[in-house]
PDB file of C-alpha atoms in Angstrom:
ATOM      1  CA  UNK A 144      -0.022   0.001  -0.005  1.00 81.00           C
ATOM      2  CA  UNK A 145       1.295   3.472  -0.879  1.00 90.00           C
ATOM      3  CA  UNK A 146       1.773   5.941   2.033  1.00 95.00           C
ATOM      4  CA  UNK A 147      -1.441   7.861   2.577  1.00 95.00           C
ATOM      5  CA  UNK A 148      -3.437   5.912  -0.002  1.00 93.00           C
ATOM      6  CA  UNK A 149      -6.728   6.954   1.766  1.00 94.00           C
ATOM      7  CA  UNK A 150      -5.814  10.655   1.257  1.00 96.00           C
ATOM      8  CA  UNK A 151      -4.398  10.289  -2.246  1.00 95.00           C
ATOM      9  CA  UNK A 152      -7.591   8.429  -3.266  1.00 93.00           C
ATOM     10  CA  UNK A 153      -9.628  11.390  -2.225  1.00 93.00           C
ATOM     11  CA  UNK A 154      -7.402  13.545  -4.380  1.00 95.00           C
ATOM     12  CA  UNK A 155      -7.669  11.008  -7.162  1.00 92.00           C
ATOM     13  CA  UNK A 156     -11.504  11.100  -6.990  1.00 92.00           C
ATOM     14  CA  UNK A 157     -11.961  14.912  -6.849  1.00 91.00           C
ATOM     15  CA  UNK A 158      -9.309  15.535  -9.528  1.00 90.00           C
ATOM     16  CA  UNK A 159     -10.559  12.586 -11.690  1.00 88.00           C
ATOM     17  CA  UNK A 160      -6.986  11.132 -11.976  1.00 89.00           C
ATOM     18  CA  UNK A 161      -5.773   8.148 -13.911  1.00 85.00           C
ATOM     19  CA  UNK A 162      -3.761   5.738 -11.826  1.00 89.00           C
ATOM     20  CA  UNK A 163      -0.558   6.605 -13.747  1.00 88.00           C
ATOM     21  CA  UNK A 164      -1.061  10.263 -12.951  1.00 88.00           C
ATOM     22  CA  UNK A 165      -1.196   9.550  -9.216  1.00 89.00           C
ATOM     23  CA  UNK A 166       1.724   7.227  -9.405  1.00 90.00           C
ATOM     24  CA  UNK A 167       3.909   9.855 -11.251  1.00 88.00           C
ATOM     25  CA  UNK A 168       2.534  12.948  -9.302  1.00 91.00           C
ATOM     26  CA  UNK A 169       5.291  14.797  -7.389  1.00 93.00           C
ATOM     27  CA  UNK A 170       4.794  16.326  -4.029  1.00 95.00           C
ATOM     28  CA  UNK A 171       6.143  19.566  -5.533  1.00 93.00           C
ATOM     29  CA  UNK A 172       3.206  19.519  -7.934  1.00 93.00           C
ATOM     30  CA  UNK A 173       0.717  19.914  -5.069  1.00 96.00           C
ATOM     31  CA  UNK A 174       0.317  23.375  -3.549  1.00 95.00           C
ATOM     32  CA  UNK A 175      -1.796  23.912  -0.520  1.00 97.00           C
ATOM     33  CA  UNK A 176      -3.024  27.466   0.337  1.00 97.00           C
ATOM     34  CA  UNK A 177      -4.201  27.164   3.959  1.00 96.00           C
ATOM     35  CA  UNK A 178      -5.387  30.770   4.171  1.00 96.00           C
ATOM     36  CA  UNK A 179      -7.721  30.267   1.244  1.00 97.00           C
ATOM     37  CA  UNK A 180      -8.353  26.572   1.934  1.00 96.00           C
ATOM     38  CA  UNK A 181      -7.484  25.562  -1.467  1.00 97.00           C
ATOM     39  CA  UNK A 182      -5.178  23.016  -3.157  1.00 97.00           C
ATOM     40  CA  UNK A 183      -3.823  23.246  -6.657  1.00 95.00           C
ATOM     41  CA  UNK A 184      -2.210  20.399  -8.553  1.00 94.00           C
ATOM     42  CA  UNK A 185      -0.082  20.567 -11.789  1.00 88.00           C
ATOM     43  CA  UNK A 186      -1.406  17.931 -14.092  1.00 83.00           C
ATOM     44  CA  UNK A 187      -0.885  16.590 -17.569  1.00 71.00           C
ATOM     45  CA  UNK A 188      -3.231  18.024 -20.210  1.00 63.00           C
ATOM     46  CA  UNK A 189      -3.781  14.613 -21.731  1.00 61.00           C
ATOM     47  CA  UNK A 190      -3.217  10.949 -21.079  1.00 61.00           C
ATOM     48  CA  UNK A 191      -0.701  10.699 -23.963  1.00 61.00           C
ATOM     49  CA  UNK A 192       2.069  12.401 -21.902  1.00 60.00           C
ATOM     50  CA  UNK A 193       1.390  11.882 -18.138  1.00 57.00           C
ATOM     51  CA  UNK A 194       4.641  13.464 -17.195  1.00 60.00           C
ATOM     52  CA  UNK A 195       4.144  16.756 -19.114  1.00 55.00           C
ATOM     53  CA  UNK A 196       2.505  19.107 -16.526  1.00 62.00           C
ATOM     54  CA  UNK A 197       0.848  21.818 -18.650  1.00 71.00           C
ATOM     55  CA  UNK A 198      -2.323  22.603 -16.688  1.00 81.00           C
ATOM     56  CA  UNK A 199      -3.422  23.019 -13.166  1.00 85.00           C
ATOM     57  CA  UNK A 200      -6.746  22.369 -11.363  1.00 88.00           C
ATOM     58  CA  UNK A 201      -7.847  23.549  -7.964  1.00 93.00           C
ATOM     59  CA  UNK A 202     -10.291  22.558  -5.337  1.00 92.00           C
ATOM     60  CA  UNK A 203     -11.302  24.411  -2.266  1.00 95.00           C
ATOM     61  CA  UNK A 204     -12.563  22.908   1.034  1.00 96.00           C
ATOM     62  CA  UNK A 205     -15.906  21.151   0.527  1.00 93.00           C
ATOM     63  CA  UNK A 206     -16.480  20.238   4.167  1.00 93.00           C
ATOM     64  CA  UNK A 207     -19.867  20.999   5.535  1.00 87.00           C
ATOM     65  CA  UNK A 208     -18.819  21.325   9.153  1.00 87.00           C
ATOM     66  CA  UNK A 209     -15.762  19.638  10.639  1.00 92.00           C
ATOM     67  CA  UNK A 210     -12.656  19.209   8.444  1.00 92.00           C
ATOM     68  CA  UNK A 211     -12.759  15.753   6.878  1.00 92.00           C
ATOM     69  CA  UNK A 212      -9.661  14.575   4.973  1.00 93.00           C
ATOM     70  CA  UNK A 213     -11.510  11.554   3.760  1.00 91.00           C
ATOM     71  CA  UNK A 214     -14.179  13.650   2.008  1.00 91.00           C
ATOM     72  CA  UNK A 215     -12.441  16.933   1.118  1.00 95.00           C
ATOM     73  CA  UNK A 216      -9.738  17.441  -1.480  1.00 95.00           C
ATOM     74  CA  UNK A 217      -8.229  20.343   0.354  1.00 97.00           C
ATOM     75  CA  UNK A 218      -7.999  18.521   3.684  1.00 97.00           C
ATOM     76  CA  UNK A 219      -6.863  15.315   2.040  1.00 97.00           C
ATOM     77  CA  UNK A 220      -3.925  17.287   0.370  1.00 97.00           C
ATOM     78  CA  UNK A 221      -2.995  18.813   3.810  1.00 97.00           C
ATOM     79  CA  UNK A 222      -3.179  15.477   5.551  1.00 97.00           C
ATOM     80  CA  UNK A 223      -1.138  13.710   2.890  1.00 97.00           C
ATOM     81  CA  UNK A 224       1.644  16.355   2.896  1.00 97.00           C
ATOM     82  CA  UNK A 225       1.741  16.249   6.647  1.00 97.00           C
ATOM     83  CA  UNK A 226       1.940  12.477   6.660  1.00 97.00           C
ATOM     84  CA  UNK A 227       4.753  12.531   4.175  1.00 97.00           C
ATOM     85  CA  UNK A 228       6.772  15.083   6.231  1.00 97.00           C
ATOM     86  CA  UNK A 229       6.136  12.971   9.331  1.00 97.00           C
ATOM     87  CA  UNK A 230       7.096   9.712   7.592  1.00 97.00           C
ATOM     88  CA  UNK A 231      10.108  10.828   5.462  1.00 97.00           C
ATOM     89  CA  UNK A 232      11.087  14.206   6.931  1.00 96.00           C
ATOM     90  CA  UNK A 233      10.732  17.724   5.575  1.00 95.00           C
ATOM     91  CA  UNK A 234      13.994  17.622   3.713  1.00 95.00           C
ATOM     92  CA  UNK A 235      13.107  14.483   1.749  1.00 94.00           C
ATOM     93  CA  UNK A 236       9.577  15.792   1.085  1.00 94.00           C
ATOM     94  CA  UNK A 237      10.989  18.978  -0.421  1.00 92.00           C
ATOM     95  CA  UNK A 238      13.657  17.101  -2.493  1.00 93.00           C
ATOM     96  CA  UNK A 239      13.411  17.252  -6.263  1.00 90.00           C
ATOM     97  CA  UNK A 240      11.303  14.387  -7.572  1.00 92.00           C
ATOM     98  CA  UNK A 241       9.795  13.081  -4.334  1.00 96.00           C
ATOM     99  CA  UNK A 242       6.468  11.519  -5.127  1.00 95.00           C
ATOM    100  CA  UNK A 243       3.040  12.571  -3.677  1.00 96.00           C
ATOM    101  CA  UNK A 244       2.012   8.919  -3.373  1.00 95.00           C
ATOM    102  CA  UNK A 245       5.184   7.050  -2.512  1.00 96.00           C
ATOM    103  CA  UNK A 246       5.767   3.475  -1.530  1.00 94.00           C
ATOM    104  CA  UNK A 247       6.841   2.856   2.030  1.00 95.00           C
ATOM    105  CA  UNK A 248      10.475   3.041   0.844  1.00 94.00           C
ATOM    106  CA  UNK A 249       9.903   6.492  -0.551  1.00 95.00           C
ATOM    107  CA  UNK A 250       9.965   5.683  -4.247  1.00 94.00           C
ATOM    108  CA  UNK A 251       7.242   6.303  -6.870  1.00 93.00           C
ATOM    109  CA  UNK A 252       4.610   3.634  -7.002  1.00 93.00           C
ATOM    110  CA  UNK A 253       4.141   1.904 -10.280  1.00 92.00           C
ATOM    111  CA  UNK A 254       0.773   2.000 -12.168  1.00 89.00           C
ATOM    112  CA  UNK A 255       0.336  -1.646 -11.280  1.00 92.00           C
ATOM    113  CA  UNK A 256       0.890  -1.006  -7.630  1.00 93.00           C
ATOM    114  CA  UNK A 257      -1.754   1.742  -7.617  1.00 92.00           C
ATOM    115  CA  UNK A 258      -4.264  -0.512  -9.318  1.00 91.00           C
ATOM    116  CA  UNK A 259      -3.370  -3.247  -6.798  1.00 92.00           C
ATOM    117  CA  UNK A 260      -4.099  -0.820  -3.912  1.00 93.00           C
ATOM    118  CA  UNK A 261      -7.397   0.125  -5.504  1.00 91.00           C
ATOM    119  CA  UNK A 262      -8.358  -3.606  -5.676  1.00 92.00           C
ATOM    120  CA  UNK A 263      -7.254  -4.322  -2.103  1.00 92.00           C
ATOM    121  CA  UNK A 264      -9.549  -1.541  -0.839  1.00 90.00           C
ATOM    122  CA  UNK A 265     -12.487  -2.865  -2.939  1.00 89.00           C
ATOM    123  CA  UNK A 266     -11.774  -6.406  -1.679  1.00 90.00           C
ATOM    124  CA  UNK A 267     -11.602  -5.177   1.976  1.00 91.00           C
ATOM    125  CA  UNK A 268     -15.039  -3.578   1.493  1.00 91.00           C
ATOM    126  CA  UNK A 269     -16.492  -6.902   0.283  1.00 91.00           C
ATOM    127  CA  UNK A 270     -16.944  -5.749  -3.263  1.00 89.00           C
ATOM    128  CA  UNK A 271     -16.682  -8.129  -6.247  1.00 90.00           C
ATOM    129  CA  UNK A 272     -13.391  -7.615  -8.076  1.00 90.00           C
ATOM    130  CA  UNK A 273     -14.630  -9.234 -11.300  1.00 90.00           C
ATOM    131  CA  UNK A 274     -17.807  -8.845 -13.314  1.00 90.00           C
ATOM    132  CA  UNK A 275     -19.869 -11.533 -14.767  1.00 91.00           C
ATOM    133  CA  UNK A 276     -17.562 -11.466 -17.900  1.00 93.00           C
ATOM    134  CA  UNK A 277     -14.420 -12.023 -15.809  1.00 90.00           C
ATOM    135  CA  UNK A 278     -13.217  -8.412 -16.309  1.00 91.00           C
ATOM    136  CA  UNK A 279     -11.997  -6.250 -13.427  1.00 87.00           C
ATOM    137  CA  UNK A 280     -14.616  -4.103 -11.800  1.00 84.00           C
ATOM    138  CA  UNK A 281     -11.973  -1.716 -10.247  1.00 86.00           C
ATOM    139  CA  UNK A 282      -9.200  -0.518 -12.494  1.00 84.00           C
ATOM    140  CA  UNK A 283      -6.966   2.569 -12.762  1.00 81.00           C
ATOM    141  CA  UNK A 284      -9.966   4.534 -14.039  1.00 85.00           C
ATOM    142  CA  UNK A 285     -11.918   4.155 -10.741  1.00 87.00           C
ATOM    143  CA  UNK A 286     -11.263   7.788  -9.740  1.00 87.00           C
ATOM    144  CA  UNK A 287     -12.011   9.221 -13.172  1.00 85.00           C
ATOM    145  CA  UNK A 288     -15.241   7.345 -13.278  1.00 85.00           C
ATOM    146  CA  UNK A 289     -16.341   7.998  -9.801  1.00 84.00           C
ATOM    147  CA  UNK A 290     -15.283  11.595  -9.760  1.00 83.00           C
ATOM    148  CA  UNK A 291     -17.192  12.333 -12.995  1.00 84.00           C
ATOM    149  CA  UNK A 292     -20.328  10.602 -11.753  1.00 85.00           C
ATOM    150  CA  UNK A 293     -20.138  12.446  -8.409  1.00 82.00           C
ATOM    151  CA  UNK A 294     -19.987  15.833 -10.174  1.00 83.00           C
ATOM    152  CA  UNK A 295     -22.726  15.015 -12.642  1.00 83.00           C
ATOM    153  CA  UNK A 296     -24.957  13.953  -9.634  1.00 83.00           C
ATOM    154  CA  UNK A 297     -24.223  17.292  -8.123  1.00 81.00           C
ATOM    155  CA  UNK A 298     -25.521  18.907 -11.293  1.00 80.00           C
ATOM    156  CA  UNK A 299     -22.202  20.108 -12.648  1.00 78.00           C
ATOM    157  CA  UNK A 300     -22.588  20.570 -16.344  1.00 78.00           C
ATOM    158  CA  UNK A 301     -20.962  18.076 -18.712  1.00 77.00           C
ATOM    159  CA  UNK A 302     -18.543  20.713 -20.297  1.00 76.00           C
ATOM    160  CA  UNK A 303     -17.278  21.683 -16.841  1.00 77.00           C
ATOM    161  CA  UNK A 304     -16.760  17.928 -15.859  1.00 76.00           C
ATOM    162  CA  UNK A 305     -14.961  17.376 -19.158  1.00 78.00           C
ATOM    163  CA  UNK A 306     -12.744  20.478 -18.544  1.00 72.00           C
ATOM    164  CA  UNK A 307     -11.974  19.413 -14.931  1.00 76.00           C
ATOM    165  CA  UNK A 308     -11.179  15.860 -16.146  1.00 74.00           C
ATOM    166  CA  UNK A 309      -8.914  17.290 -18.903  1.00 72.00           C
ATOM    167  CA  UNK A 310     -10.770  15.273 -21.395  1.00 64.00           C
ATOM    168  CA  UNK A 311     -10.470  16.318 -25.038  1.00 56.00           C
ATOM    169  CA  UNK A 312     -12.840  13.521 -26.176  1.00 54.00           C
ATOM    170  CA  UNK A 313     -16.311  12.398 -25.209  1.00 62.00           C
ATOM    171  CA  UNK A 314     -15.009   9.432 -23.319  1.00 63.00           C
ATOM    172  CA  UNK A 315     -16.255  11.010 -20.097  1.00 61.00           C
ATOM    173  CA  UNK A 316     -19.843  10.582 -21.369  1.00 60.00           C
ATOM    174  CA  UNK A 317     -19.475   6.816 -21.286  1.00 61.00           C
ATOM    175  CA  UNK A 318     -18.929   7.038 -17.422  1.00 58.00           C
TER     176      UNK A 318
END
């Protein structure tokens, strides 16, 4: 399990990340503005080059009452950065290339490790890992799909969801 997976999953959900984007995300790509209660992340503009950080997206606090890092992108980012500093130290956290969702050894998680983590969480919740055709129910797209569905249920317009998801196609409509 990657360090702080519960927090990075919240980030993945709200920012509609692909598993590869989370595995490659650097701690230095995440900015937290505590005064404005806002987090901003540098992200790739498309899936064709997940390491090219050419756009940014921001979320503010969405808590209704008490701060909840398991339901709020701002508080999840704060909690993750605090956990990384506590686990690895401030110097390591601020070093060039340090991952936002590292393994316990402090290295970047692979795409496969992130998907494995997603499946471990689903399994621990008693969810079926395979559908009736034998295909995985929980893949690296779980946050993109879940995040898009959540925003649409909250009546966010489709063009805004597509823009937030950095989608240049209509693939988001399938979700």
